[in-house]
Short mmCIF file of N, CA, C and O in Angstrom, two decimals:
data_model
loop_
_atom_site.label_atom_id
_atom_site.label_comp_id
_atom_site.label_asym_id
_atom_site.label_seq_id
_atom_site.Cartn_x
_atom_site.Cartn_y
_atom_site.Cartn_z
N UNK I 1 -121.75 57.04 98.15
CA UNK I 1 -123.13 56.72 98.18
C UNK I 1 -122.98 55.51 97.78
O UNK I 1 -122.34 54.80 96.83
N UNK I 2 -123.82 54.55 98.44
CA UNK I 2 -124.14 52.95 98.44
C UNK I 2 -125.21 52.86 97.48
O UNK I 2 -126.25 53.43 97.42
N UNK I 3 -125.18 51.92 96.60
CA UNK I 3 -125.98 51.26 95.91
C UNK I 3 -126.86 50.53 96.87
O UNK I 3 -126.09 49.70 97.37
N UNK I 4 -127.91 50.19 96.61
CA UNK I 4 -129.03 49.55 97.30
C UNK I 4 -129.02 47.79 96.77
O UNK I 4 -129.52 46.95 97.47
N UNK I 5 -128.32 47.60 95.82
CA UNK I 5 -128.26 46.37 95.09
C UNK I 5 -127.18 45.30 95.86
O UNK I 5 -126.95 44.28 95.33
N UNK I 6 -126.46 45.73 97.14
CA UNK I 6 -125.56 44.95 97.59
C UNK I 6 -124.27 45.50 98.08
O UNK I 6 -124.12 46.68 97.94
N UNK I 7 -123.44 44.98 98.94
CA UNK I 7 -122.16 45.49 99.02
C UNK I 7 -121.10 46.08 98.12
O UNK I 7 -121.41 45.37 97.04
N UNK I 8 -120.49 46.67 98.26
CA UNK I 8 -119.21 46.75 97.63
C UNK I 8 -118.81 45.93 96.97
O UNK I 8 -118.05 45.60 96.03
N UNK I 9 -118.13 44.81 98.02
CA UNK I 9 -117.33 43.61 97.79
C UNK I 9 -118.12 42.62 96.50
O UNK I 9 -117.58 42.37 95.86
N UNK I 10 -119.47 42.68 96.84
CA UNK I 10 -120.49 41.99 95.58
C UNK I 10 -120.53 42.80 94.43
O UNK I 10 -120.38 42.01 93.28
N UNK I 11 -120.71 43.76 94.44
CA UNK I 11 -120.51 44.54 93.47
C UNK I 11 -119.22 44.35 92.42
O UNK I 11 -119.50 44.52 91.24
N UNK I 12 -118.23 44.43 92.99
CA UNK I 12 -116.95 44.29 92.55
C UNK I 12 -116.77 42.85 92.05
O UNK I 12 -116.22 42.89 90.81
N UNK I 13 -117.34 41.80 92.49
CA UNK I 13 -117.41 40.47 91.86
C UNK I 13 -118.14 40.42 90.75
O UNK I 13 -117.79 39.78 89.61
N UNK I 14 -119.42 41.16 90.54
CA UNK I 14 -120.10 41.17 89.63
C UNK I 14 -119.40 41.92 88.40
O UNK I 14 -119.35 41.45 87.51
N UNK I 15 -118.50 43.17 88.80
CA UNK I 15 -118.03 43.72 87.77
C UNK I 15 -116.79 42.83 86.95
O UNK I 15 -116.89 42.69 85.74
N UNK I 16 -116.26 41.91 88.05
CA UNK I 16 -114.96 41.22 87.59
C UNK I 16 -115.52 39.97 86.60
O UNK I 16 -115.19 39.61 85.49
N UNK I 17 -116.86 39.47 86.96
CA UNK I 17 -117.41 38.52 86.20
C UNK I 17 -117.94 38.91 84.65
O UNK I 17 -117.94 38.41 83.83
N UNK I 18 -118.57 40.05 84.77
CA UNK I 18 -118.82 40.72 83.37
C UNK I 18 -117.50 41.12 82.80
O UNK I 18 -117.69 40.81 81.30
N UNK I 19 -116.64 41.30 83.09
CA UNK I 19 -115.32 41.69 82.35
C UNK I 19 -114.94 40.22 81.76
O UNK I 19 -114.45 40.17 80.77
N UNK I 20 -115.14 39.27 82.46
CA UNK I 20 -114.81 37.91 81.98
C UNK I 20 -115.60 37.53 81.04
O UNK I 20 -115.17 36.89 79.91
N UNK I 21 -116.79 38.03 81.00
CA UNK I 21 -117.97 37.16 80.14
C UNK I 21 -118.00 38.37 78.79
O UNK I 21 -118.20 37.68 77.82
N UNK I 22 -117.59 39.58 79.05
CA UNK I 22 -118.13 40.53 77.60
C UNK I 22 -116.64 41.22 77.77
O UNK I 22 -116.99 42.45 78.06
N UNK I 23 -115.84 40.91 77.09
CA UNK I 23 -114.44 41.90 77.14
C UNK I 23 -114.62 43.00 76.03
O UNK I 23 -114.52 44.14 76.71
N UNK I 24 -115.42 42.92 75.21
CA UNK I 24 -115.89 43.75 74.11
C UNK I 24 -116.73 44.98 74.52
O UNK I 24 -116.47 46.05 74.63
N UNK I 25 -117.47 44.64 75.61
CA UNK I 25 -118.32 45.74 76.45
C UNK I 25 -117.28 46.37 77.31
O UNK I 25 -117.94 47.52 77.45
N UNK I 26 -116.56 45.99 77.79
CA UNK I 26 -115.57 46.63 78.60
C UNK I 26 -114.83 47.52 77.94
O UNK I 26 -114.62 48.85 78.21
N UNK I 27 -114.44 47.53 76.52
CA UNK I 27 -113.89 48.32 75.62
C UNK I 27 -114.76 49.50 75.35
O UNK I 27 -114.69 50.68 75.56
N UNK I 28 -116.16 49.11 75.14
CA UNK I 28 -117.22 50.08 74.89
C UNK I 28 -117.38 50.97 76.05
O UNK I 28 -117.50 52.07 75.99
N UNK I 29 -117.62 50.43 77.34
CA UNK I 29 -117.61 51.30 78.51
C UNK I 29 -116.73 52.14 78.65
O UNK I 29 -116.58 53.51 79.13
N UNK I 30 -115.28 51.53 78.68
CA UNK I 30 -114.17 52.37 78.45
C UNK I 30 -114.27 53.73 77.75
O UNK I 30 -113.77 54.83 78.31
N UNK I 31 -114.49 53.47 76.27
CA UNK I 31 -114.56 54.27 75.31
C UNK I 31 -115.91 55.47 75.97
O UNK I 31 -115.38 56.68 75.49
N UNK I 32 -116.80 55.01 76.21
CA UNK I 32 -118.00 55.94 76.46
C UNK I 32 -117.63 56.85 77.70
O UNK I 32 -118.05 57.84 77.90
N UNK I 33 -117.08 56.23 78.75
CA UNK I 33 -116.77 57.18 79.82
C UNK I 33 -115.53 58.31 79.52
O UNK I 33 -115.62 59.28 79.90
N UNK I 34 -114.54 57.79 78.44
CA UNK I 34 -113.66 58.83 78.18
C UNK I 34 -114.21 59.74 77.21
O UNK I 34 -114.33 61.05 77.30
N UNK I 35 -115.13 59.49 76.49
CA UNK I 35 -115.78 60.23 75.55
C UNK I 35 -116.58 61.26 76.53
O UNK I 35 -116.82 62.27 75.98
N UNK I 36 -116.88 60.96 77.69
CA UNK I 36 -117.71 62.07 78.42
C UNK I 36 -116.66 62.83 79.48
O UNK I 36 -117.37 63.38 80.18
N UNK I 37 -115.53 62.66 79.31
CA UNK I 37 -114.80 63.54 79.68
C UNK I 37 -113.71 63.27 80.64
O UNK I 37 -112.58 63.81 80.30
N UNK I 38 -113.26 62.19 81.32
CA UNK I 38 -112.08 61.62 81.99
C UNK I 38 -111.31 60.72 81.31
O UNK I 38 -111.67 59.49 81.47
N UNK I 39 -110.57 61.36 80.45
CA UNK I 39 -109.54 60.45 79.63
C UNK I 39 -108.82 59.27 80.06
O UNK I 39 -108.75 58.24 79.76
N UNK I 40 -108.07 59.54 81.45
CA UNK I 40 -107.34 58.41 82.05
C UNK I 40 -108.10 57.30 82.45
O UNK I 40 -107.58 56.06 82.56
N UNK I 41 -109.59 57.45 82.40
CA UNK I 41 -110.42 56.28 82.88
C UNK I 41 -110.53 55.36 81.77
O UNK I 41 -110.87 54.14 81.75
N UNK I 42 -110.35 56.13 80.44
CA UNK I 42 -110.34 54.81 79.56
C UNK I 42 -109.34 53.75 79.30
O UNK I 42 -109.62 52.97 79.27
N UNK I 43 -107.89 54.00 79.82
CA UNK I 43 -106.96 52.95 80.17
C UNK I 43 -107.67 52.20 81.13
O UNK I 43 -107.01 51.08 81.31
N UNK I 44 -108.00 52.55 82.13
CA UNK I 44 -108.17 51.83 83.28
C UNK I 44 -109.37 51.03 82.93
O UNK I 44 -109.33 49.88 83.67
N UNK I 45 -110.48 51.23 82.69
CA UNK I 45 -111.72 50.73 82.16
C UNK I 45 -111.44 49.33 80.98
O UNK I 45 -112.54 48.77 81.00
N UNK I 46 -110.52 49.72 80.45
CA UNK I 46 -110.41 48.66 79.16
C UNK I 46 -109.84 47.36 79.65
O UNK I 46 -110.45 46.12 79.03
N UNK I 47 -109.15 47.24 80.61
CA UNK I 47 -108.45 45.83 80.71
C UNK I 47 -107.33 45.74 79.84
O UNK I 47 -106.87 46.57 78.81
N UNK I 48 -106.94 44.67 79.92
CA UNK I 48 -105.80 44.45 79.33
C UNK I 48 -105.80 44.07 77.68
O UNK I 48 -104.68 44.60 76.98
N UNK I 49 -106.71 43.41 77.35
CA UNK I 49 -107.27 43.49 75.81
C UNK I 49 -107.40 44.58 75.12
O UNK I 49 -107.11 44.78 74.40
N UNK I 50 -108.18 45.45 76.15
CA UNK I 50 -108.77 46.76 75.52
C UNK I 50 -107.16 47.70 75.37
O UNK I 50 -107.06 48.34 74.38
N UNK I 51 -106.49 47.56 76.41
CA UNK I 51 -105.11 48.37 76.28
C UNK I 51 -104.33 47.77 74.98
O UNK I 51 -103.63 48.80 74.09
N UNK I 52 -104.20 46.64 74.90
CA UNK I 52 -103.76 45.84 73.71
C UNK I 52 -103.88 46.49 72.42
O UNK I 52 -103.57 46.79 71.64
N UNK I 53 -105.36 46.42 72.34
CA UNK I 53 -106.03 46.81 71.04
C UNK I 53 -105.93 48.55 70.82
O UNK I 53 -105.53 48.75 69.75
N UNK I 54 -106.01 49.22 71.90
CA UNK I 54 -105.68 50.44 71.79
C UNK I 54 -104.43 50.90 71.20
O UNK I 54 -104.25 51.56 70.39
N UNK I 55 -103.26 50.06 71.75
CA UNK I 55 -101.80 50.34 71.49
C UNK I 55 -101.86 49.86 69.95
O UNK I 55 -101.21 50.64 69.14
N UNK I 56 -102.20 48.85 69.43
CA UNK I 56 -102.45 48.15 68.12
C UNK I 56 -102.97 49.45 67.17
O UNK I 56 -102.38 49.91 65.93
N UNK I 57 -103.98 49.73 67.53
CA UNK I 57 -104.73 50.86 66.52
C UNK I 57 -103.63 52.16 66.39
O UNK I 57 -103.88 52.72 65.41
N UNK I 58 -103.24 52.41 67.47
CA UNK I 58 -102.59 53.81 67.59
C UNK I 58 -101.03 53.59 66.57
O UNK I 58 -100.72 54.27 66.06
N UNK I 59 -100.56 52.44 66.84
CA UNK I 59 -99.39 52.19 65.87
C UNK I 59 -99.58 52.03 64.36
O UNK I 59 -99.00 52.49 63.51
N UNK I 60 -101.18 51.32 64.26
CA UNK I 60 -101.33 51.19 62.59
C UNK I 60 -101.49 52.69 62.37
O UNK I 60 -101.48 53.06 61.03
N UNK I 61 -102.06 53.66 62.98
CA UNK I 61 -102.86 54.98 62.59
C UNK I 61 -101.10 55.38 62.23
O UNK I 61 -100.96 56.20 61.09
N UNK I 62 -100.09 55.55 63.38
CA UNK I 62 -99.02 56.34 63.13
C UNK I 62 -98.39 55.51 61.73
O UNK I 62 -97.86 56.44 60.90
N UNK I 63 -98.35 54.23 61.46
CA UNK I 63 -97.57 53.90 60.29
C UNK I 63 -98.50 54.46 59.03
O UNK I 63 -97.56 54.73 58.28
N UNK I 64 -99.94 54.30 59.18
CA UNK I 64 -100.39 54.88 58.04
C UNK I 64 -100.39 56.49 57.56
O UNK I 64 -99.94 56.63 56.40
N UNK I 65 -100.24 57.34 58.62
CA UNK I 65 -99.82 58.59 58.34
C UNK I 65 -98.41 59.07 57.99
O UNK I 65 -98.29 59.78 57.12
N UNK I 66 -97.43 57.99 58.62
CA UNK I 66 -96.09 58.35 58.16
C UNK I 66 -95.88 57.79 56.64
O UNK I 66 -95.05 58.35 56.09
N UNK I 67 -96.46 56.59 55.99
CA UNK I 67 -96.48 56.52 55.00
C UNK I 67 -97.23 57.40 53.88
O UNK I 67 -96.77 57.67 52.76
N UNK I 68 -98.43 57.93 54.60
CA UNK I 68 -98.63 59.11 53.48
C UNK I 68 -98.16 60.40 53.34
O UNK I 68 -98.08 61.02 52.66
N UNK I 69 -97.37 60.61 54.43
CA UNK I 69 -96.73 61.73 54.64
C UNK I 69 -95.41 61.90 53.87
O UNK I 69 -94.73 62.95 53.00
N UNK I 70 -94.89 60.60 53.21
CA UNK I 70 -93.61 60.39 52.53
C UNK I 70 -93.83 60.34 51.23
O UNK I 70 -94.45 60.18 50.55
#
């Protein structure tokens, strides 16, 4: 299905510009999409900053849990 707002190439350019302007919004978009069902899309839509943040959160949680368990 095509959107009436323009060609797929124009839509992709708009998405890339939005990602550059609003990196935190991409994180929220990825989170919302994963929350609605398809988990692999979380890392796909986050971008490199979001992936780095996700990895950092997982590492911090792992360290906290390991400290509590000992």
